[in-house]
mmCIF file of C-alpha atoms in Angstrom:
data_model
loop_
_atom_site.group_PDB
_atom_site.id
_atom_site.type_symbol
_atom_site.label_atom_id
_atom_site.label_comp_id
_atom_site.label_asym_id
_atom_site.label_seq_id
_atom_site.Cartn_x
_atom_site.Cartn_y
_atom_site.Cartn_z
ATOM 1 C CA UNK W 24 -0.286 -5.739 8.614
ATOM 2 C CA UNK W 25 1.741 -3.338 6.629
ATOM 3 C CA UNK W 26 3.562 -2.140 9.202
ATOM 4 C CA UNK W 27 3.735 -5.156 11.888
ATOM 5 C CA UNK W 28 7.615 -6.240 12.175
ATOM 6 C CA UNK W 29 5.920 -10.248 11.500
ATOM 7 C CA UNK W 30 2.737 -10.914 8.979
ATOM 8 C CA UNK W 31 2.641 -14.186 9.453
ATOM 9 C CA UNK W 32 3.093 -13.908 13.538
ATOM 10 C CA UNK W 33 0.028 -11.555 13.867
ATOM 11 C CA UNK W 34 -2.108 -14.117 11.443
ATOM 12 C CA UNK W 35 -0.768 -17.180 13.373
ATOM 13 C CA UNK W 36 -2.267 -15.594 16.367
ATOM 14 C CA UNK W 37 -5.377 -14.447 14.441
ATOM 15 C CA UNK W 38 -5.515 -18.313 14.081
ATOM 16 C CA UNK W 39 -4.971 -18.883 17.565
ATOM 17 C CA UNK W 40 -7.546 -16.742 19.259
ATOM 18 C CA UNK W 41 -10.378 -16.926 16.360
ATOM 19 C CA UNK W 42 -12.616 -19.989 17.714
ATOM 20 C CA UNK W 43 -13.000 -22.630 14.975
ATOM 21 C CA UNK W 44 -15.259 -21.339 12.057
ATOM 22 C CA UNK W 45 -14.403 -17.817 13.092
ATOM 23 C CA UNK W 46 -14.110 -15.499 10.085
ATOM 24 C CA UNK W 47 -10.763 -13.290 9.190
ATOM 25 C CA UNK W 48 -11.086 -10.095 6.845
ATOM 26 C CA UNK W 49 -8.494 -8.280 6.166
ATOM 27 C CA UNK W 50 -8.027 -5.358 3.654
ATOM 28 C CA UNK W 51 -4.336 -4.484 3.089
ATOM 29 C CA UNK W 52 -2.942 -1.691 0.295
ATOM 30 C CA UNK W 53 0.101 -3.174 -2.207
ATOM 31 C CA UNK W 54 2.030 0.117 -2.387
ATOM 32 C CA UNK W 55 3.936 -1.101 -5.420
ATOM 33 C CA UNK W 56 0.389 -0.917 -7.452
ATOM 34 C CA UNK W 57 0.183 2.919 -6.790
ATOM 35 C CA UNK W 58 -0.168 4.862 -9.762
ATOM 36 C CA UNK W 59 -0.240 8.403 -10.414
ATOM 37 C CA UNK W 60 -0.638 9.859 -13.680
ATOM 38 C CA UNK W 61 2.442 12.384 -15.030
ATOM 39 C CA UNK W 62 5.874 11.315 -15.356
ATOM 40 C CA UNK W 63 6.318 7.232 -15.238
ATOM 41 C CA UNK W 64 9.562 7.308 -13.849
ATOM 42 C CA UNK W 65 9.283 9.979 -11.120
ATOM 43 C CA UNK W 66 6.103 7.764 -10.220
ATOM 44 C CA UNK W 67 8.518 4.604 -9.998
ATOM 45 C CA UNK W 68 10.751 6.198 -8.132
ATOM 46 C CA UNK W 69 8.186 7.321 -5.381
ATOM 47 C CA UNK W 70 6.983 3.592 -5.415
ATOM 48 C CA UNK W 71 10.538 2.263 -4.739
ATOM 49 C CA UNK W 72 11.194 4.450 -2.003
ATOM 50 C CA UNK W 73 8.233 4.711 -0.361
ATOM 51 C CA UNK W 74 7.666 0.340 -0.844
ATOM 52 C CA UNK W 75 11.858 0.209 -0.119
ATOM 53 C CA UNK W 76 11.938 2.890 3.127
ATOM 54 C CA UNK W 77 8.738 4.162 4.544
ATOM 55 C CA UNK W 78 5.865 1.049 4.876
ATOM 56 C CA UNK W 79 7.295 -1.952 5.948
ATOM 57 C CA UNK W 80 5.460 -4.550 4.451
ATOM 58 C CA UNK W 81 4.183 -2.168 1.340
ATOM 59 C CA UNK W 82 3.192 -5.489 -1.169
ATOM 60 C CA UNK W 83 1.723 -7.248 2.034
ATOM 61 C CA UNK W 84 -2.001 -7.024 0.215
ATOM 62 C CA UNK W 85 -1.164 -9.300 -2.616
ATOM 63 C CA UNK W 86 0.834 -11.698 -0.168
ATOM 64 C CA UNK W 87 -2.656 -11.833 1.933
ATOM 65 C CA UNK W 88 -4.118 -15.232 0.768
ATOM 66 C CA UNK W 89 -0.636 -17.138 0.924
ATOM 67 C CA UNK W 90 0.009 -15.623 4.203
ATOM 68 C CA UNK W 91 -3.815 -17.068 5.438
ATOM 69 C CA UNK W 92 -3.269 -20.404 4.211
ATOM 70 C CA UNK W 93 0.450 -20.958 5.349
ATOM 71 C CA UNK W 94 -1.383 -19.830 8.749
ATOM 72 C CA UNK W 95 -3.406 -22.519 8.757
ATOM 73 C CA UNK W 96 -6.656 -20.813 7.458
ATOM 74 C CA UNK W 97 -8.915 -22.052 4.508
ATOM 75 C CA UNK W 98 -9.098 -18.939 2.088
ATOM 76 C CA UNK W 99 -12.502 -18.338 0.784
ATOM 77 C CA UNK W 100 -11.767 -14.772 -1.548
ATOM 78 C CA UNK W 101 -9.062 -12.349 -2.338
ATOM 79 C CA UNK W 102 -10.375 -9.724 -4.105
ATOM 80 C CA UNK W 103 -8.908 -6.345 -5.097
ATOM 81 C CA UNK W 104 -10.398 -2.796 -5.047
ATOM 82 C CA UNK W 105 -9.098 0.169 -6.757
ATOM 83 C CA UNK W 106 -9.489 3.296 -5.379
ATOM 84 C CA UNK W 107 -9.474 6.260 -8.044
ATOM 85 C CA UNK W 108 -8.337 10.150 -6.821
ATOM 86 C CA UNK W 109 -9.255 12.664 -8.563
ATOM 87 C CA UNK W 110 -8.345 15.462 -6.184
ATOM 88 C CA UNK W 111 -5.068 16.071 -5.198
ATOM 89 C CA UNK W 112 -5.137 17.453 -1.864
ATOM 90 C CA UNK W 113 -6.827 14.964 -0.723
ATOM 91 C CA UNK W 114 -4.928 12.133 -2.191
ATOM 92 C CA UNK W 115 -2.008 14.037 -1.393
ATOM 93 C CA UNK W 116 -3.181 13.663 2.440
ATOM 94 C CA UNK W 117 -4.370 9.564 2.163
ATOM 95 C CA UNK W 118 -1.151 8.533 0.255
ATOM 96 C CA UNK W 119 1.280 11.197 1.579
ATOM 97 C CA UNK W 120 2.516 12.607 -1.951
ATOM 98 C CA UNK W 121 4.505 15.331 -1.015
ATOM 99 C CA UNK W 122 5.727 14.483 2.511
ATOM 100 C CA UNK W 123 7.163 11.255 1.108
ATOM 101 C CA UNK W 124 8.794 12.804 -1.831
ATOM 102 C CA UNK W 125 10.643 15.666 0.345
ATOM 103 C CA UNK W 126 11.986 12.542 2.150
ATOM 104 C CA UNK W 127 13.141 10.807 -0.799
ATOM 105 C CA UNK W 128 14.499 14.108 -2.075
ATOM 106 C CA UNK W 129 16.223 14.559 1.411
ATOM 107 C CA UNK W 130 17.609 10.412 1.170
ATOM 108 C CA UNK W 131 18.494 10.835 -2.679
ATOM 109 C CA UNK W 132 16.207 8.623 -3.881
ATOM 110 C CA UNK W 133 14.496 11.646 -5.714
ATOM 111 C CA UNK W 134 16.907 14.549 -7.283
ATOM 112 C CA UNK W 135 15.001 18.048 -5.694
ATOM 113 C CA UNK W 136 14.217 19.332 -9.098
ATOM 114 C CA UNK W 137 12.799 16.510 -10.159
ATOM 115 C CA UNK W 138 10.420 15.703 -7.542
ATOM 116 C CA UNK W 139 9.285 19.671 -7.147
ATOM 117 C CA UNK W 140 8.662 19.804 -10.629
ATOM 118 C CA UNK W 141 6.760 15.986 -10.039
ATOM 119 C CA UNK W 142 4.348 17.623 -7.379
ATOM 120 C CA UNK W 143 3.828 20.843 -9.061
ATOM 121 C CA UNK W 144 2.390 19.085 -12.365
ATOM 122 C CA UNK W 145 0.836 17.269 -9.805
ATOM 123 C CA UNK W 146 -0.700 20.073 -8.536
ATOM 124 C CA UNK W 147 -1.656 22.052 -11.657
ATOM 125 C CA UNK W 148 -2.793 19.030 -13.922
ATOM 126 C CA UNK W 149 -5.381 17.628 -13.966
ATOM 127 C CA UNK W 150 -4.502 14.722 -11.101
ATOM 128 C CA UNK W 151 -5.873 10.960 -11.301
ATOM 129 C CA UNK W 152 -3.989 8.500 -9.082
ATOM 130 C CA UNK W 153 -5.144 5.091 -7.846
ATOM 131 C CA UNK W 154 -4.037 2.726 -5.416
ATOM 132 C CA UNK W 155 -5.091 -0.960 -4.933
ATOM 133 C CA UNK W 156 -6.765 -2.789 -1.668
ATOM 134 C CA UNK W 157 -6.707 -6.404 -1.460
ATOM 135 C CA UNK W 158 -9.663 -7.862 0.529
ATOM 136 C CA UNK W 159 -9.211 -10.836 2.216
ATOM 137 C CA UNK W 160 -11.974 -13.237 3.812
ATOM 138 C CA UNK W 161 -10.959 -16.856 5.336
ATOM 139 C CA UNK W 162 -12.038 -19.333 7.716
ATOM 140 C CA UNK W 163 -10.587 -21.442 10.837
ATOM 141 C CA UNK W 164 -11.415 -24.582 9.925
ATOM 142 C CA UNK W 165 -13.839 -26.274 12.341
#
């Protein structure tokens, strides 16, 4: 769903095909509730461009259970999971840390200096990022 050109399309046809009673789960990130520890504003920054540029539909988690329900399913739980990384080549892989700063660096979103210095502390410290699912489970009605 974050990267459909239509949300609410895809879940009207979720509606459509699911037979009535049919169950819908969805998990969906909200990259505007990534956080990595280190500098606050080169971590806003990152979050604008990557939510403003690179995932179309990067807060579509915590639109999930209005989305449902304006689809014509009956919600039954939205919860939210948050996923702590304590290793930064691996998070660096799963939420694309230094690819998507090079291409806010390369857009001017992100001054070079700043984000190379950014991913180096990220590198050398001792890294702890997080990044929030929302879980979705609703009905057709019968």
């Amino acid at each position: 769903m974050q990267h459909v050109e239509n949300p609410s399309g895809v879940l009207a046809e979720l509606h459509r095909a699911l037979k009535p009673g049919g169950l819908l789960r969805i998990a969906e990130p909200d990259w505007d509730a990534l956080i990595v520890d280190g500098d606050l504003e080169m971590n806003r920054a990152f979050n604008r461009f990557v939510c403003s540029t690179m995932v179309r539909n990067a807060t579509i988690g915590r639109r999930l259970g209005r989305l449902a329900r304006e689809a014509g399913f009956e919600v039954e739980d939205v919860r939210a999971a948050t996923t702590v990384l304590r290793d930064f080549a691996r998070a660096d892989y799963t939420l694309a840390l230094t690819r998507n700063t090079e291409r806010a660096i390369r857009a001017g979103a992100i001054e070079r200096e700043d984000g190379e210095r950014w991913l180096t502390d990220l590198r050398d410290g001792g890294f702890q990022a997080s990044v929030t699912i929302f879980l979705l489970s609703a009905r057709k009605p019968l």
